[in-house]
Coordinates of C-alpha atoms and ligand atoms in Angstrom, one line a residue:
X244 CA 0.0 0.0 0.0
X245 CA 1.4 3.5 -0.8
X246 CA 1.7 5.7 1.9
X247 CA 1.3 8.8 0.1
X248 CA -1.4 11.5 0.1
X249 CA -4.0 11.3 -3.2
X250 CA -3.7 13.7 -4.6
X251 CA -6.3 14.9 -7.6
X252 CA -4.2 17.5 -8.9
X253 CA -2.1 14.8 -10.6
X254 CA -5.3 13.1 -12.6
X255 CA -7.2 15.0 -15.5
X256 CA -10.1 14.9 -13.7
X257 CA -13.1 16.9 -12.7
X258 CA -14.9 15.3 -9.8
X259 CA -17.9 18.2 -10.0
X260 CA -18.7 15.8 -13.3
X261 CA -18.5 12.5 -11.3
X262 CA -22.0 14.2 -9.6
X263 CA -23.6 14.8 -12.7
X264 CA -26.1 11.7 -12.9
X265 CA -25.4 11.1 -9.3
X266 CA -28.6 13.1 -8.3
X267 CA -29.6 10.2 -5.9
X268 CA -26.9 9.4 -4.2
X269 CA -26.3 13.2 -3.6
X270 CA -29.9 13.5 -2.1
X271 CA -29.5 10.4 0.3
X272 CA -26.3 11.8 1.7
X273 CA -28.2 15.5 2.3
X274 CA -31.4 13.1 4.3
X275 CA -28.4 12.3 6.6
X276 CA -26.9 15.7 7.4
X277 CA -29.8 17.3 7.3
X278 CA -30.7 15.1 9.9
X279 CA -27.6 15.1 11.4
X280 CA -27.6 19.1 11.4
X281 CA -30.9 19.8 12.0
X282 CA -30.1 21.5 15.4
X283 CA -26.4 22.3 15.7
X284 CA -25.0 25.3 15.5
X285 CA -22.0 27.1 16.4
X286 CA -18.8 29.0 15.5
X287 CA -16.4 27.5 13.3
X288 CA -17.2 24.4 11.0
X289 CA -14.6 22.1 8.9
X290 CA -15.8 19.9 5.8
X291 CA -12.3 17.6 5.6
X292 CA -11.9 16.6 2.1
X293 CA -14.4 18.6 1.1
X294 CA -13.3 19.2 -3.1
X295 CA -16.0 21.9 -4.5
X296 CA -18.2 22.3 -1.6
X297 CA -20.7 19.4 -2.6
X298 CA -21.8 19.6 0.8
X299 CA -21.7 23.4 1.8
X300 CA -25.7 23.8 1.6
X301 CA -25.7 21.3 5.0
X302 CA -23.7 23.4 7.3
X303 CA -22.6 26.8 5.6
X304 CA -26.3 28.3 7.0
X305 CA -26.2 26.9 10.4
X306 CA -22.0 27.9 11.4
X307 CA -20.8 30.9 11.1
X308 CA -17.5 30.4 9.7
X309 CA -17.4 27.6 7.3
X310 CA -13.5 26.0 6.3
X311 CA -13.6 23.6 3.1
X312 CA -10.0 21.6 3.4
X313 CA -8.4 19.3 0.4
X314 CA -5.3 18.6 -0.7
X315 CA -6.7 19.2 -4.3
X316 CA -5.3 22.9 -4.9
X317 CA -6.8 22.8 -8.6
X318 CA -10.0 22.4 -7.4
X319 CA -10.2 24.7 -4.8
X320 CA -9.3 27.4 -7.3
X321 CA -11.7 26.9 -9.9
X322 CA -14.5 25.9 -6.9
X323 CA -14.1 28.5 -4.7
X324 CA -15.4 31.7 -6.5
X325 CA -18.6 29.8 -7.3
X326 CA -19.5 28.4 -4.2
X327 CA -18.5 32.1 -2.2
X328 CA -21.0 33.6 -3.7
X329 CA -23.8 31.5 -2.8
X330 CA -21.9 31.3 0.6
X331 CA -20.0 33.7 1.8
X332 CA -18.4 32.3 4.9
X333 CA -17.0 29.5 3.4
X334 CA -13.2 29.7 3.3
X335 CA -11.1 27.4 1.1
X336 CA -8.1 26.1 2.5
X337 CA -5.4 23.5 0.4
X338 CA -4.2 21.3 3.0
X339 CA -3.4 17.9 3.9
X340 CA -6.1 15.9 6.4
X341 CA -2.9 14.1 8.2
X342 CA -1.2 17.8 8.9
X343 CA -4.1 20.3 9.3
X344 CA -2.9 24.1 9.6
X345 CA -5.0 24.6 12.9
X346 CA -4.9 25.0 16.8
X347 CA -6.0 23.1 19.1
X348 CA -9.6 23.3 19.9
X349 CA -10.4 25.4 17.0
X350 CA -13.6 24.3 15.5
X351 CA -17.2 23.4 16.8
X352 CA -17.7 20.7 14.6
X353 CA -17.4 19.0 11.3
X354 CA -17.7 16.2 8.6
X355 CA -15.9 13.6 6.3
X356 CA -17.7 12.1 3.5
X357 CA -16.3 10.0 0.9
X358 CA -12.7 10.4 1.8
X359 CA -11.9 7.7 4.4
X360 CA -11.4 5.5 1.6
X361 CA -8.2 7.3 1.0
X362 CA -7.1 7.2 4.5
X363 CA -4.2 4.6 5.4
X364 CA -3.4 5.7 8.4
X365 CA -6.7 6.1 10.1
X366 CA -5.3 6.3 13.6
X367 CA -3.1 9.2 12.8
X368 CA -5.9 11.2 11.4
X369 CA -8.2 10.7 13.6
X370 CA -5.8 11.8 16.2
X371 CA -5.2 14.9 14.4
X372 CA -8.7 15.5 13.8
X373 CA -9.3 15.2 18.1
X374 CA -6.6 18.2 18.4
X375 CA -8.6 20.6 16.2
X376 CA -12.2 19.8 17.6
X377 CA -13.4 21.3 21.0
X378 CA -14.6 19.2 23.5
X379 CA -18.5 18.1 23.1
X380 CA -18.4 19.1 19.3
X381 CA -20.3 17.4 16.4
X382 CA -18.3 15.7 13.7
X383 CA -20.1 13.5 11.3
X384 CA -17.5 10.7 9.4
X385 CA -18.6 8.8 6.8
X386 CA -17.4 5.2 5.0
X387 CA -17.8 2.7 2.6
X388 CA -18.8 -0.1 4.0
X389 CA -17.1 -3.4 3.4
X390 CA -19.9 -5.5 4.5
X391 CA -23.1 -4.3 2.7
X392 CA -25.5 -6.9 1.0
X393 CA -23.8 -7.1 -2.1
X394 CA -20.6 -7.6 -1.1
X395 CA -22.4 -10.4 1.3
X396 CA -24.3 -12.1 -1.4
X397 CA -21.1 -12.0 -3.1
X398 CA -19.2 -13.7 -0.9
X399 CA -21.3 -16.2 -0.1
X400 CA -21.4 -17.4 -3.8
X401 CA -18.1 -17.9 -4.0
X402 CA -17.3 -19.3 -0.3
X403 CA -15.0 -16.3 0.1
X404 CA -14.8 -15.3 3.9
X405 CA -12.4 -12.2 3.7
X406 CA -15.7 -10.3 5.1
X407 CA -15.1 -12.0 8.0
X408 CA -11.7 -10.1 8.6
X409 CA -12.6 -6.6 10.6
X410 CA -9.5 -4.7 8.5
X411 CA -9.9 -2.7 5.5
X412 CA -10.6 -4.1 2.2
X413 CA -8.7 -2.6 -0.8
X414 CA -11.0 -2.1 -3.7
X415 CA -9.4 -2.1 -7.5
X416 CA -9.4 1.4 -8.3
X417 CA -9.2 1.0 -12.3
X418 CA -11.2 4.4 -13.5
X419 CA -12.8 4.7 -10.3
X420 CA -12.6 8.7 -9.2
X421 CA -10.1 9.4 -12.3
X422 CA -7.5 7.2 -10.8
X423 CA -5.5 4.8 -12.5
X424 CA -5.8 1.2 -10.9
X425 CA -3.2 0.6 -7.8
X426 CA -2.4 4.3 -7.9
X427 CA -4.1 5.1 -5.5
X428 CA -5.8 3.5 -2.0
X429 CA -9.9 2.7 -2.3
X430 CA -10.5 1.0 1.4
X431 CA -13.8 -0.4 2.3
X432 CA -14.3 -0.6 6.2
X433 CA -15.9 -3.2 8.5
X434 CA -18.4 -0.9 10.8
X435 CA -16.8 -2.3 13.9
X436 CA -13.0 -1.1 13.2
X437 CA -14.2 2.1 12.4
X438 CA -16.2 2.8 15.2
X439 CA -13.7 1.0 17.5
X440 CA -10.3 3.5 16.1
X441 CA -12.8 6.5 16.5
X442 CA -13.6 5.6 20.2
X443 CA -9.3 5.0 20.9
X444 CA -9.1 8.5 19.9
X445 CA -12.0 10.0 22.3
X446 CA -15.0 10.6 19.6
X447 CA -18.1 8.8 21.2
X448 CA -20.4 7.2 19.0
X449 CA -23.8 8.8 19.5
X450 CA -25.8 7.7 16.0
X451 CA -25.1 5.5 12.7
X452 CA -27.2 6.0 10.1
X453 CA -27.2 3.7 6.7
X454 CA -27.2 5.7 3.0
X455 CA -27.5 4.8 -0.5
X456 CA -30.2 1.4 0.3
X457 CA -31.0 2.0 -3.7
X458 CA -27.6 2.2 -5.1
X459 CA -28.0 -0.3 -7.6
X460 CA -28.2 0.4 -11.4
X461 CA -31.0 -1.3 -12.5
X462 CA -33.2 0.8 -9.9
X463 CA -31.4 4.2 -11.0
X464 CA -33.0 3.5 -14.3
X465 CA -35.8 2.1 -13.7
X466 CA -37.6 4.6 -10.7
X467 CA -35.5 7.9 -11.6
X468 CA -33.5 10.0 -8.8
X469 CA -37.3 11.1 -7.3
X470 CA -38.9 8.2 -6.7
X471 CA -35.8 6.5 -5.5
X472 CA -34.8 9.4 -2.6
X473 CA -38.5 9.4 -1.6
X474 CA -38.1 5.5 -1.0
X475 CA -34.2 5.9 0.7
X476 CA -36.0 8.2 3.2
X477 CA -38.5 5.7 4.0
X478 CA -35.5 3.3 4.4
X479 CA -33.5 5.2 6.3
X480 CA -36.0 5.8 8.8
X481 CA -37.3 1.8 9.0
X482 CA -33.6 0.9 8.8
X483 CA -31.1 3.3 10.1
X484 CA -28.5 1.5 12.3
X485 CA -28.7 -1.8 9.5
X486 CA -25.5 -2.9 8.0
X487 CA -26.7 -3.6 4.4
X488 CA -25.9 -0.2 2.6
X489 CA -23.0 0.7 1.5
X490 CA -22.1 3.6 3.2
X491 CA -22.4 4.6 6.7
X492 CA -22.2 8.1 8.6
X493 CA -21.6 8.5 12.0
X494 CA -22.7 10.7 14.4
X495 CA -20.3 11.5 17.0
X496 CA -19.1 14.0 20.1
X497 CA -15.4 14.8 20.9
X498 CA -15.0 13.7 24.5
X499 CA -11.9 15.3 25.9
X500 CA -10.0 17.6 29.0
X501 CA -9.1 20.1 27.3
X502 CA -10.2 23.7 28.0
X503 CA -12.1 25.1 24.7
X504 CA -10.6 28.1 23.5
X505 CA -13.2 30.6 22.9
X506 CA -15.4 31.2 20.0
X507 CA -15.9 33.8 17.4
X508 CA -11.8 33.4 16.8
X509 CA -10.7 35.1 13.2
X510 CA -9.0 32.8 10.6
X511 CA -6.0 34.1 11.3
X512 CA -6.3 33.7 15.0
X513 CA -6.6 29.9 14.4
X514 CA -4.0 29.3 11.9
X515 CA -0.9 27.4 12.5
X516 CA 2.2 26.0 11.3
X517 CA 0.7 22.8 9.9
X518 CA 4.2 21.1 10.2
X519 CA 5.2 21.8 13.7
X520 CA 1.9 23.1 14.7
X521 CA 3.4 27.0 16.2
X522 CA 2.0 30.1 15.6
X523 CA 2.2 32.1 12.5
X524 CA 3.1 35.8 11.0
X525 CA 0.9 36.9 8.0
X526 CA 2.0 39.5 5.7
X527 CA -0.5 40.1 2.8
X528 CA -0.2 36.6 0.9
X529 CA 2.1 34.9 3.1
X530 CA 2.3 33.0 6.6
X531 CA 5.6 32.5 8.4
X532 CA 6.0 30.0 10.9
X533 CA 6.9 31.3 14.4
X534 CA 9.0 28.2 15.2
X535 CA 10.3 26.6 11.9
X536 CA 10.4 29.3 9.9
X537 CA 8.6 27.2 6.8
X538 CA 6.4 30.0 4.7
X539 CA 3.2 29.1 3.3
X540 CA 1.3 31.2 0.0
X541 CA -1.9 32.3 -0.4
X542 CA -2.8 32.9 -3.9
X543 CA -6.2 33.4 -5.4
X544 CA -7.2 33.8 -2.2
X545 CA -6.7 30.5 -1.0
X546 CA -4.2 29.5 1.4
X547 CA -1.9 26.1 0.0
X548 CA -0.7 24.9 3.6
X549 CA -0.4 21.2 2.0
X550 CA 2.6 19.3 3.9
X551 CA 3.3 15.7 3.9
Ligands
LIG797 C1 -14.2 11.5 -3.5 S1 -13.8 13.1 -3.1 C2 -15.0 13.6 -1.9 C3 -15.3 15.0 -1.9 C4 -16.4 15.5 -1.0 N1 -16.1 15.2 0.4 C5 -17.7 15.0 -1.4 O1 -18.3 14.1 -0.8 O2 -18.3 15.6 -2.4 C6 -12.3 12.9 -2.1 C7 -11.6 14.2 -1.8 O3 -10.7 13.9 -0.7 C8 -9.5 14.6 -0.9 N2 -8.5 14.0 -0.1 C9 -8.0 12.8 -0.1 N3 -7.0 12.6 0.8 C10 -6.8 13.8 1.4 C11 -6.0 14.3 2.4 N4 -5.1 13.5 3.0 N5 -6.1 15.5 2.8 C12 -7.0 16.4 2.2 N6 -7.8 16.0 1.3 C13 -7.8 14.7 0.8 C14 -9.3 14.6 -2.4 O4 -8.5 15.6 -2.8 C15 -10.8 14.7 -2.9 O5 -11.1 16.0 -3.2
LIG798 ZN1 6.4 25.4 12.0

């Protein structure tokens, strides 16, 4: 398995396009943060691999300071005009979900959808992810789930029982997200290792919630993107804690000691040095570190504090 960060930038590939016919899927994952969402509010907010801001429309009204992170510069830039002007206080920010240019106990909540699959190193994140959330905040993580009903039915038929391992499952990659296959890492999780690494870094469990019952293609043509998200909210309300669809959210608190910083912060005021995580000094379009004395840019009015 590589090690290294995905990174878009390096594909020819739009993933605003991969949502094009997707308009199913996209509503079954808005059921669940609307749901999610529906009374949380609060200062800062952090959508971690967040690309073009699919998913601004679930949290930019309800926080008042919105951050968009990835490590996909490209996109960023030609996203981030669009989806400011609909949204305002949504700031985009290049950086890497491993090494993320924050203080501790900066951010009220947040969400991962559709991005675990590229995390190897899930303890390491996670870990990060703990330092930048206050204590008691929402954070909402999402995965693909190794052991939905397909993959069951699958496995039965051919006596395979590597569902039975609790690890990640690599999936071939060939064309999937504009990678090329083996470049780079597509992991499908067992429910119980995620929830289990998440609770070794202090986030509680307080909901699961199954998505995407109808993702099948047959039934995309078939019933059409109304009809199906009218029946996936149906399911998700007879079903939500079931194991059959293949992909999960959860909905979880930060449980930890530390003393929250207080709210209404600027940007600036909870920036850091994503490398060594010290202080910063901003001139007009750049950042110095305090400490190490690595400079980060900001151009296009988006700061690229990507480190590996
Ligand atoms: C499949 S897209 C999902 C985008 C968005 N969350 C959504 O659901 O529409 C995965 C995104 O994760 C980003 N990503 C993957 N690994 C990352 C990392 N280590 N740090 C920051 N972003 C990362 C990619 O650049 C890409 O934009
Ligand atoms: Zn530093």
């Amino acid at each position: 398995m590589s090690k290294k960060v995905v990174n878009y930038d390096g594909y020819d590939y739009d993933y605003t396009q991969y949502w094009k016919d997707r308009e199913y899927e996209n509503n079954a994952e808005h059921l669940v943060l609307d749901d999610f969402l529906k009374d949380e509010q609060g200062s800062w907010f952090i959508d971690i691999g967040g690309s073009y801001g699919r998913l601004a429309d679930t949290y930019a009204n309800k926080f008042e300071k919105c951050i968009v992170l990835d490590y996909s510069l490209k996109t960023l830039k030609a996203n981030s005009p669009i989806v400011k002007e609909k949204f305002p206080n949504v700031t985009f920010i290049a950086a890497n979900a491993y090494k993320m240019p924050f203080k501790a106990n900066s951010f009220d909540g947040g969400l991962m959808v559709r991005v675990l699959h590229h995390i190897e190193r899930q303890k390491e994140y996670f870990t990060e992810l703990s330092r930048i959330l206050k204590d008691d905040s929402i954070y909402i993580q999402e995965f693909a789930n190794k052991i939905h009903l397909k993959a069951r039915i699958r496995a039965l038929l051919k006596r395979d029982t590597t569902l039975l391992d609790k690890n990640p499952l690599q999936q071939p990659t060939i064309n999937m997200e504009g990678s090329r296959d083996g470049d780079v890492s597509f992991l499908n999780y067992h429910p119980e290792y995620v929830k289990k690494i998440m609770e070794e870094c202090k986030i509680e469990i307080e909901e699961a919630q199954g998505c995407s019952y109808l993702r099948i293609p047959i039934f995309k043509k078939l019933l059409g993107a109304n009809l199906l998200t009218l029946l996936e909210e149906i399911l998700q309300r007879l079903l939500p804690h079931s194991n059959i669809p293949p992909s999960i959210f959860l909905k979880t608190e930060i449980d930890k000691e530390d003393e929250n910083t207080p709210s209404h912060q600027t940007l600036q005021q909870i920036l850091a040095c994503p490398k060594c995580k010290n202080s910063l000094r901003f001139g007009e379009n750049v950042a110095v570190c305090n400490n190490c004395q690595r400079d980060y840019i900001k151009s296009n009015n988006i700061w690229d504090f990507r480190v590996e």
